[in-house]
Tab-separated table of C-alpha atoms and ligand atoms in Angstrom:
chain	number	residue	atom	x	y	z
A	1	UNK	CA	-1.051	28.000	0.871
A	2	UNK	CA	0.803	24.697	0.715
A	3	UNK	CA	2.690	23.588	3.805
A	4	UNK	CA	5.898	21.751	3.071
A	5	UNK	CA	6.424	19.409	5.960
A	6	UNK	CA	9.897	18.250	5.173
A	7	UNK	CA	11.450	16.747	8.239
A	8	UNK	CA	14.879	15.467	9.017
A	9	UNK	CA	15.446	11.829	8.161
A	10	UNK	CA	16.477	9.762	11.133
A	11	UNK	CA	18.004	6.402	10.460
A	12	UNK	CA	15.973	3.701	12.151
A	13	UNK	CA	17.371	1.104	14.485
A	14	UNK	CA	20.614	-0.635	13.714
A	15	UNK	CA	19.129	-3.719	12.090
A	16	UNK	CA	17.748	-1.623	9.300
A	17	UNK	CA	19.845	-2.789	6.448
A	18	UNK	CA	18.885	-0.626	4.292
A	19	UNK	CA	19.102	3.002	3.521
A	20	UNK	CA	21.919	2.226	1.109
A	21	UNK	CA	20.065	-0.763	-0.324
A	22	UNK	CA	17.050	1.446	-0.706
A	23	UNK	CA	19.047	3.964	-2.605
A	24	UNK	CA	20.153	1.214	-4.960
A	25	UNK	CA	16.597	0.196	-5.754
A	26	UNK	CA	15.220	0.347	-9.263
A	27	UNK	CA	13.142	3.346	-10.210
A	28	UNK	CA	10.989	2.989	-13.218
A	29	UNK	CA	9.105	6.239	-12.784
A	30	UNK	CA	7.710	8.428	-15.469
A	31	UNK	CA	10.356	11.091	-14.989
A	32	UNK	CA	13.119	8.550	-15.258
A	33	UNK	CA	11.740	7.265	-18.510
A	34	UNK	CA	11.191	10.700	-19.953
A	35	UNK	CA	14.715	11.774	-19.167
A	36	UNK	CA	16.169	8.589	-20.595
A	37	UNK	CA	14.127	8.980	-23.749
A	38	UNK	CA	15.295	12.538	-24.065
A	39	UNK	CA	18.900	11.527	-23.536
A	40	UNK	CA	18.739	8.745	-26.089
A	41	UNK	CA	16.957	10.921	-28.597
A	42	UNK	CA	14.806	7.947	-29.476
A	43	UNK	CA	11.974	5.938	-28.034
A	44	UNK	CA	14.056	2.894	-27.276
A	45	UNK	CA	15.709	3.361	-23.930
A	46	UNK	CA	14.275	1.481	-21.027
A	47	UNK	CA	16.321	-0.110	-18.302
A	48	UNK	CA	20.035	0.213	-18.802
A	49	UNK	CA	20.867	-2.757	-16.602
A	50	UNK	CA	23.537	-2.096	-13.999
A	51	UNK	CA	23.581	-5.778	-13.153
A	52	UNK	CA	21.873	-5.630	-9.744
A	53	UNK	CA	19.964	-8.864	-9.395
A	54	UNK	CA	17.145	-9.658	-7.006
A	55	UNK	CA	15.476	-13.071	-7.006
A	56	UNK	CA	16.695	-13.776	-10.483
A	57	UNK	CA	15.562	-10.470	-11.845
A	58	UNK	CA	17.922	-8.148	-13.632
A	59	UNK	CA	17.205	-4.646	-12.441
A	60	UNK	CA	17.667	-1.413	-14.281
A	61	UNK	CA	20.127	1.299	-13.460
A	62	UNK	CA	19.343	3.316	-10.428
A	63	UNK	CA	17.941	6.754	-10.906
A	64	UNK	CA	18.509	9.325	-8.208
A	65	UNK	CA	16.169	12.039	-9.465
A	66	UNK	CA	13.220	13.261	-7.471
A	67	UNK	CA	10.000	11.366	-7.908
A	68	UNK	CA	6.651	13.146	-7.654
A	69	UNK	CA	5.752	14.083	-4.061
A	70	UNK	CA	9.346	13.700	-2.829
A	71	UNK	CA	9.137	17.070	-1.057
A	72	UNK	CA	6.714	15.558	1.436
A	73	UNK	CA	8.980	12.813	2.721
A	74	UNK	CA	10.470	11.741	5.049
A	75	UNK	CA	8.013	12.441	7.841
A	76	UNK	CA	8.506	11.983	11.547
A	77	UNK	CA	8.309	8.460	12.879
A	78	UNK	CA	5.663	7.667	15.485
A	79	UNK	CA	7.577	5.408	17.881
A	80	UNK	CA	4.326	3.953	19.245
A	81	UNK	CA	4.168	1.769	16.142
A	82	UNK	CA	7.094	-0.616	16.023
A	83	UNK	CA	7.636	-4.311	15.436
A	84	UNK	CA	10.407	-5.112	17.904
A	85	UNK	CA	10.458	-8.863	17.297
A	86	UNK	CA	11.161	-8.568	13.550
A	87	UNK	CA	13.775	-6.851	11.418
A	88	UNK	CA	12.693	-4.462	8.735
A	89	UNK	CA	12.336	-6.070	5.339
A	90	UNK	CA	15.038	-5.212	2.850
A	91	UNK	CA	13.628	-2.312	0.768
A	92	UNK	CA	14.592	-3.932	-2.511
A	93	UNK	CA	12.524	-6.993	-1.647
A	94	UNK	CA	9.596	-4.888	-0.454
A	95	UNK	CA	9.550	-2.964	-3.721
A	96	UNK	CA	10.237	-5.769	-6.208
A	97	UNK	CA	8.003	-8.531	-4.820
A	98	UNK	CA	4.569	-7.062	-5.390
A	99	UNK	CA	0.969	-8.031	-5.838
A	100	UNK	CA	-0.552	-5.547	-8.258
A	101	UNK	CA	-2.708	-7.520	-10.680
A	102	UNK	CA	-3.504	-4.508	-12.854
A	103	UNK	CA	0.110	-4.764	-14.034
A	104	UNK	CA	0.940	-8.454	-13.693
A	105	UNK	CA	0.348	-11.542	-11.609
A	106	UNK	CA	4.108	-12.072	-11.699
A	107	UNK	CA	5.309	-10.467	-8.467
A	108	UNK	CA	8.810	-9.702	-9.666
A	109	UNK	CA	7.613	-8.215	-12.960
A	110	UNK	CA	5.332	-5.526	-11.505
A	111	UNK	CA	8.086	-3.036	-10.681
A	112	UNK	CA	9.303	-3.243	-14.282
A	113	UNK	CA	5.891	-2.522	-15.787
A	114	UNK	CA	4.795	0.583	-13.926
A	115	UNK	CA	6.896	3.212	-15.698
A	116	UNK	CA	4.078	4.685	-17.776
A	117	UNK	CA	1.650	4.921	-14.879
A	118	UNK	CA	1.062	8.658	-14.326
A	119	UNK	CA	0.640	9.516	-10.653
A	120	UNK	CA	0.821	13.287	-10.749
A	121	UNK	CA	-1.510	15.119	-10.693
A	122	UNK	CA	-3.822	12.768	-8.781
A	123	UNK	CA	-7.166	13.314	-7.148
A	124	UNK	CA	-9.337	11.208	-4.864
A	125	UNK	CA	-13.073	11.697	-4.892
A	126	UNK	CA	-14.761	11.204	-1.528
A	127	UNK	CA	-18.506	10.870	-1.882
A	128	UNK	CA	-21.618	9.118	-0.646
A	129	UNK	CA	-23.101	9.457	2.824
A	130	UNK	CA	-21.207	12.468	4.132
A	131	UNK	CA	-21.816	16.183	4.518
A	132	UNK	CA	-18.480	17.488	3.319
A	133	UNK	CA	-17.309	15.263	0.510
A	134	UNK	CA	-15.339	16.461	-2.469
A	135	UNK	CA	-12.439	15.839	-4.761
A	136	UNK	CA	-9.062	16.179	-3.075
A	137	UNK	CA	-5.633	16.447	-4.622
A	138	UNK	CA	-3.098	14.145	-2.992
A	139	UNK	CA	-1.075	17.148	-1.881
A	140	UNK	CA	-4.183	18.717	-0.360
A	141	UNK	CA	-4.533	15.609	1.783
A	142	UNK	CA	-0.848	15.730	2.738
A	143	UNK	CA	-1.432	19.332	3.795
A	144	UNK	CA	-4.691	18.798	5.646
A	145	UNK	CA	-3.593	15.873	7.783
A	146	UNK	CA	-0.387	15.488	9.768
A	147	UNK	CA	1.649	12.670	8.378
A	148	UNK	CA	3.745	10.235	10.339
A	149	UNK	CA	5.760	7.088	9.800
A	150	UNK	CA	4.726	3.799	11.384
A	151	UNK	CA	6.360	0.396	11.239
A	152	UNK	CA	3.720	-2.304	10.746
A	153	UNK	CA	3.654	-6.022	10.094
A	154	UNK	CA	2.136	-6.727	6.684
A	155	UNK	CA	0.698	-10.220	6.060
A	156	UNK	CA	-0.416	-11.415	2.645
A	157	UNK	CA	-3.111	-14.104	2.431
A	158	UNK	CA	-0.549	-16.126	0.449
A	159	UNK	CA	1.357	-16.639	3.736
A	160	UNK	CA	4.297	-14.331	3.123
A	161	UNK	CA	4.950	-11.250	5.204
A	162	UNK	CA	7.096	-8.172	5.445
A	163	UNK	CA	7.784	-5.463	8.016
A	164	UNK	CA	8.083	-1.947	6.631
A	165	UNK	CA	7.801	1.730	7.591
A	166	UNK	CA	4.743	3.279	5.943
A	167	UNK	CA	4.187	7.058	5.929
A	168	UNK	CA	0.755	8.560	5.872
A	169	UNK	CA	-2.185	9.663	7.975
A	170	UNK	CA	-4.944	7.725	9.729
A	171	UNK	CA	-7.997	7.332	7.513
A	172	UNK	CA	-10.250	8.470	10.362
A	173	UNK	CA	-8.903	12.018	9.956
A	174	UNK	CA	-10.178	12.156	6.388
A	175	UNK	CA	-13.478	10.546	7.369
A	176	UNK	CA	-13.966	13.025	10.192
A	177	UNK	CA	-13.210	15.817	7.742
A	178	UNK	CA	-15.891	14.691	5.273
A	179	UNK	CA	-18.326	14.196	8.174
A	180	UNK	CA	-20.211	10.924	7.632
A	181	UNK	CA	-23.981	10.997	8.024
A	182	UNK	CA	-25.591	8.789	10.697
A	183	UNK	CA	-26.586	6.109	8.178
A	184	UNK	CA	-23.041	5.530	6.849
A	185	UNK	CA	-22.039	2.012	7.946
A	186	UNK	CA	-19.282	1.109	5.475
A	187	UNK	CA	-16.561	2.638	3.339
A	188	UNK	CA	-15.689	1.465	-0.155
A	189	UNK	CA	-12.460	2.135	-2.048
A	190	UNK	CA	-11.707	1.993	-5.774
A	191	UNK	CA	-8.325	1.787	-7.499
A	192	UNK	CA	-7.138	3.424	-10.671
A	193	UNK	CA	-7.925	1.425	-13.784
A	194	UNK	CA	-6.153	2.339	-17.001
A	195	UNK	CA	-5.721	-0.612	-19.372
A	196	UNK	CA	-3.499	1.500	-21.616
A	197	UNK	CA	-0.712	1.480	-19.033
A	198	UNK	CA	-1.857	-1.492	-16.927
A	199	UNK	CA	-1.346	-4.596	-19.063
A	200	UNK	CA	-2.853	-6.957	-16.491
A	201	UNK	CA	-6.334	-5.528	-16.890
A	202	UNK	CA	-6.889	-6.659	-20.476
A	203	UNK	CA	-5.051	-9.911	-19.809
A	204	UNK	CA	-7.849	-10.864	-17.375
A	205	UNK	CA	-11.041	-9.452	-18.851
A	206	UNK	CA	-13.262	-11.606	-16.622
A	207	UNK	CA	-11.924	-10.011	-13.430
A	208	UNK	CA	-14.232	-7.423	-11.840
A	209	UNK	CA	-12.090	-4.341	-12.520
A	210	UNK	CA	-11.481	-1.807	-11.191
A	211	UNK	CA	-9.947	-3.319	-8.055
A	212	UNK	CA	-12.232	-2.382	-5.191
A	213	UNK	CA	-12.312	-3.030	-1.484
A	214	UNK	CA	-14.299	-2.134	1.600
A	215	UNK	CA	-14.303	-1.814	5.358
A	216	UNK	CA	-16.900	-1.466	8.080
A	217	UNK	CA	-17.073	2.083	9.400
A	218	UNK	CA	-15.617	1.088	12.788
A	219	UNK	CA	-12.705	-0.628	11.036
A	220	UNK	CA	-12.156	2.394	8.823
A	221	UNK	CA	-12.198	4.648	11.889
A	222	UNK	CA	-9.705	2.526	13.830
A	223	UNK	CA	-6.463	4.330	14.615
A	224	UNK	CA	-4.393	1.654	12.840
A	225	UNK	CA	-6.057	2.133	9.451
A	226	UNK	CA	-3.643	4.242	7.467
A	227	UNK	CA	-3.732	6.142	4.178
A	228	UNK	CA	-0.184	5.679	2.941
A	229	UNK	CA	1.806	7.891	0.585
A	230	UNK	CA	5.336	6.956	1.644
A	231	UNK	CA	7.514	3.906	2.136
A	232	UNK	CA	10.989	3.827	3.700
A	233	UNK	CA	10.965	7.601	4.078
A	234	UNK	CA	10.270	8.356	0.423
A	235	UNK	CA	7.192	8.627	-1.781
A	236	UNK	CA	5.695	5.181	-2.131
A	237	UNK	CA	6.779	3.611	-5.443
A	238	UNK	CA	4.171	2.985	-8.125
A	239	UNK	CA	4.418	-0.780	-7.707
A	240	UNK	CA	3.512	-0.455	-4.024
A	241	UNK	CA	0.434	1.682	-4.677
A	242	UNK	CA	1.457	5.265	-5.427
A	243	UNK	CA	0.464	7.887	-4.840
A	244	UNK	CA	-1.902	6.895	-2.027
A	245	UNK	CA	-3.026	3.470	-0.811
A	246	UNK	CA	-4.704	1.958	2.187
A	247	UNK	CA	-2.925	-0.134	4.816
A	248	UNK	CA	-5.060	-2.216	7.195
A	249	UNK	CA	-2.403	-4.111	9.125
A	250	UNK	CA	-4.614	-6.623	10.950
A	251	UNK	CA	-6.231	-7.874	7.728
A	252	UNK	CA	-4.790	-9.878	4.841
A	253	UNK	CA	-2.931	-7.719	2.377
A	254	UNK	CA	-5.585	-7.733	-0.335
A	255	UNK	CA	-7.699	-5.397	1.826
A	256	UNK	CA	-4.885	-2.828	1.522
A	257	UNK	CA	-5.981	-1.414	-1.814
A	258	UNK	CA	-3.480	0.511	-3.963
A	259	UNK	CA	-3.597	3.737	-5.976
A	260	UNK	CA	-6.990	4.873	-4.704
A	261	UNK	CA	-9.097	7.188	-6.887
A	262	UNK	CA	-12.455	6.989	-5.122
A	263	UNK	CA	-13.771	6.536	-1.592
A	264	UNK	CA	-17.487	6.194	-0.951
A	265	UNK	CA	-19.403	6.086	2.312
A	266	UNK	CA	-22.287	3.639	2.065
A	267	UNK	CA	-25.214	2.258	4.061
A	268	UNK	CA	-24.471	-1.377	3.266
A	269	UNK	CA	-21.506	-3.701	2.881
A	270	UNK	CA	-19.815	-2.974	-0.447
A	271	UNK	CA	-18.726	-5.651	-2.857
A	272	UNK	CA	-15.034	-6.355	-3.063
A	273	UNK	CA	-12.814	-7.499	-5.930
A	274	UNK	CA	-11.681	-10.761	-4.366
A	275	UNK	CA	-15.002	-11.645	-2.705
A	276	UNK	CA	-16.687	-11.253	-6.080
A	277	UNK	CA	-14.066	-13.370	-7.821
A	278	UNK	CA	-13.678	-16.191	-5.260
A	279	UNK	CA	-16.245	-15.724	-2.474
A	280	UNK	CA	-15.320	-18.938	-0.633
A	281	UNK	CA	-11.682	-17.978	-0.295
A	282	UNK	CA	-11.675	-14.227	0.303
A	283	UNK	CA	-14.447	-13.086	2.637
A	284	UNK	CA	-15.196	-9.441	3.269
A	285	UNK	CA	-13.780	-9.448	6.813
A	286	UNK	CA	-10.444	-11.174	6.099
A	287	UNK	CA	-8.799	-10.696	9.467
A	288	UNK	CA	-5.426	-12.390	9.895
A	289	UNK	CA	-6.185	-15.491	11.944
A	290	UNK	CA	-3.779	-18.439	12.240
A	291	UNK	CA	-6.593	-20.775	13.365
A	292	UNK	CA	-8.631	-20.330	10.174
A	293	UNK	CA	-6.879	-22.005	7.247
A	294	UNK	CA	-7.340	-20.763	3.723
A	295	UNK	CA	-9.276	-23.496	1.844
A	296	UNK	CA	-6.050	-24.409	0.043
A	297	UNK	CA	-3.313	-23.834	2.640
A	298	UNK	CA	-2.604	-23.275	6.317
A	299	UNK	CA	-2.491	-19.775	7.764
A	300	UNK	CA	-0.647	-20.877	10.930
A	301	UNK	CA	2.746	-19.592	9.795
A	302	UNK	CA	4.153	-17.046	7.374
A	303	UNK	CA	7.359	-16.684	5.366
A	304	UNK	CA	9.348	-13.507	5.889
A	305	UNK	CA	10.414	-12.176	2.508
A	306	UNK	CA	12.999	-12.481	1.088
A	307	UNK	CA	14.075	-16.032	1.874
A	308	UNK	CA	12.465	-18.896	3.669
A	309	UNK	CA	12.350	-18.000	7.369
A	310	UNK	CA	8.965	-19.096	8.751
A	311	UNK	CA	7.417	-17.491	11.821
A	312	UNK	CA	4.126	-18.102	13.587
A	313	UNK	CA	1.224	-16.005	12.401
A	314	UNK	CA	-0.352	-13.896	15.123
A	315	UNK	CA	-4.066	-13.333	15.647
A	316	UNK	CA	-4.998	-10.050	13.978
A	317	UNK	CA	-1.387	-9.959	12.819
A	318	UNK	CA	-0.317	-9.029	16.351
A	319	UNK	CA	-2.745	-6.113	16.660
A	320	UNK	CA	-5.268	-7.742	19.014
A	321	UNK	CA	-4.899	-5.014	21.691
A	322	UNK	CA	-5.859	-2.378	19.140
A	323	UNK	CA	-8.603	-4.202	17.217
A	324	UNK	CA	-9.724	-7.263	19.233
A	325	UNK	CA	-12.704	-5.348	20.611
A	326	UNK	CA	-14.112	-4.935	17.095
A	327	UNK	CA	-14.853	-8.661	16.706
B	1	LIG	N1	-4.467	-3.195	-4.892
B	1	LIG	C1	-4.703	-3.228	-6.202
B	1	LIG	N2	-5.267	-2.152	-6.786
B	1	LIG	N3	-4.404	-4.292	-6.985
B	1	LIG	C2	-3.860	-5.429	-6.444
B	1	LIG	O1	-3.604	-6.406	-7.172
B	1	LIG	N4	-3.075	-6.550	-4.412
B	1	LIG	C3	-3.314	-6.661	-2.982
B	1	LIG	C4	-3.019	-5.338	-2.261
B	1	LIG	N5	-3.608	-4.226	-2.953
B	1	LIG	C5	-3.603	-5.447	-5.046
B	1	LIG	C6	-3.898	-4.280	-4.296
B	1	LIG	C7	-2.549	-7.734	-2.366
B	1	LIG	S1	-3.088	-9.316	-2.681
B	1	LIG	C8	-1.487	-7.505	-1.560
B	1	LIG	S2	-0.743	-8.760	-0.701
B	1	LIG	C9	-0.933	-6.161	-1.414
B	1	LIG	O2	-1.602	-5.185	-2.196
B	1	LIG	C10	0.546	-6.175	-1.817
B	1	LIG	O3	1.131	-4.936	-1.526
B	1	LIG	P1	2.688	-4.702	-1.855
B	1	LIG	O4	2.899	-5.045	-3.295
B	1	LIG	O5	2.965	-3.278	-1.524
B	1	LIG	O6	3.432	-5.655	-0.952
């Protein structure tokens, strides 16, 4: 039996711009496209352009239809996870300024390119050194593990940052469920990889696709490490990693792998996409640390998107009490 855990939406604190902005955001989902194609009777309709402009980008008309998994959101907020010193990022910025290289290296183009990316049905295979692995449907995971909303800082290695409410469940619940064997020391993650709908893959054939990442077992088991299926109280948009991604808030954003299809428990440190590509710049550990500059720029401060406000970067992105003991 499927549990539908639909809970009442509560508007967050007053500085949250943004429910109305959020509702004005572009949706380029499969269902939107299908309905527009049906309505036009031809294969031509894409964005109809209502004139909303973000960072020079002309955005398509808003669609208000349900997206896949919408019955699962919003979920209850866990007030233990807040970022009192920062305002929430405007949802339009958080969903139109994306790093998702499978689609494009142009941040503001990603949200316009994801419309053909099918995210339902979706399964995640959990395998390797565990006693109870298997292949799980996303909705099975939403049913098995209580979901909650948490506001986290999110810091990209490129020195920009945002503050957003993610909805999901701690990864340790899934790991406990699959029951790691004693020799499992690491966890590896693999993203979806479909060049037919992801133009960025063939544009960079030398990149080590599929996108893959990894954590030490103690990092994966930390309470902060979240499997995320929702953003701003709704299913996470494709451009942000639908239907399920990882969020590791004390590490640079590239550790937070999107659209996960496989998780494997291993007995050694797994390779990662960015460490393979540029080992000197993107080490496996990748903790946010203002005292360790990137080889090509400082990591002492970060820019809050959108705009140019700079704030000081915090050790472990401000999560030292929760994770400092790991290092
Ligand atoms: N996951 C995949 N599969 N592909 C990517 O290109 N980019 C990473 C990370 N996860 C990336 C990915 C980087 S560099 C960052 S900063 C974050 O996703 C960006 O997440 P956002 O677009 O939701 O802000």
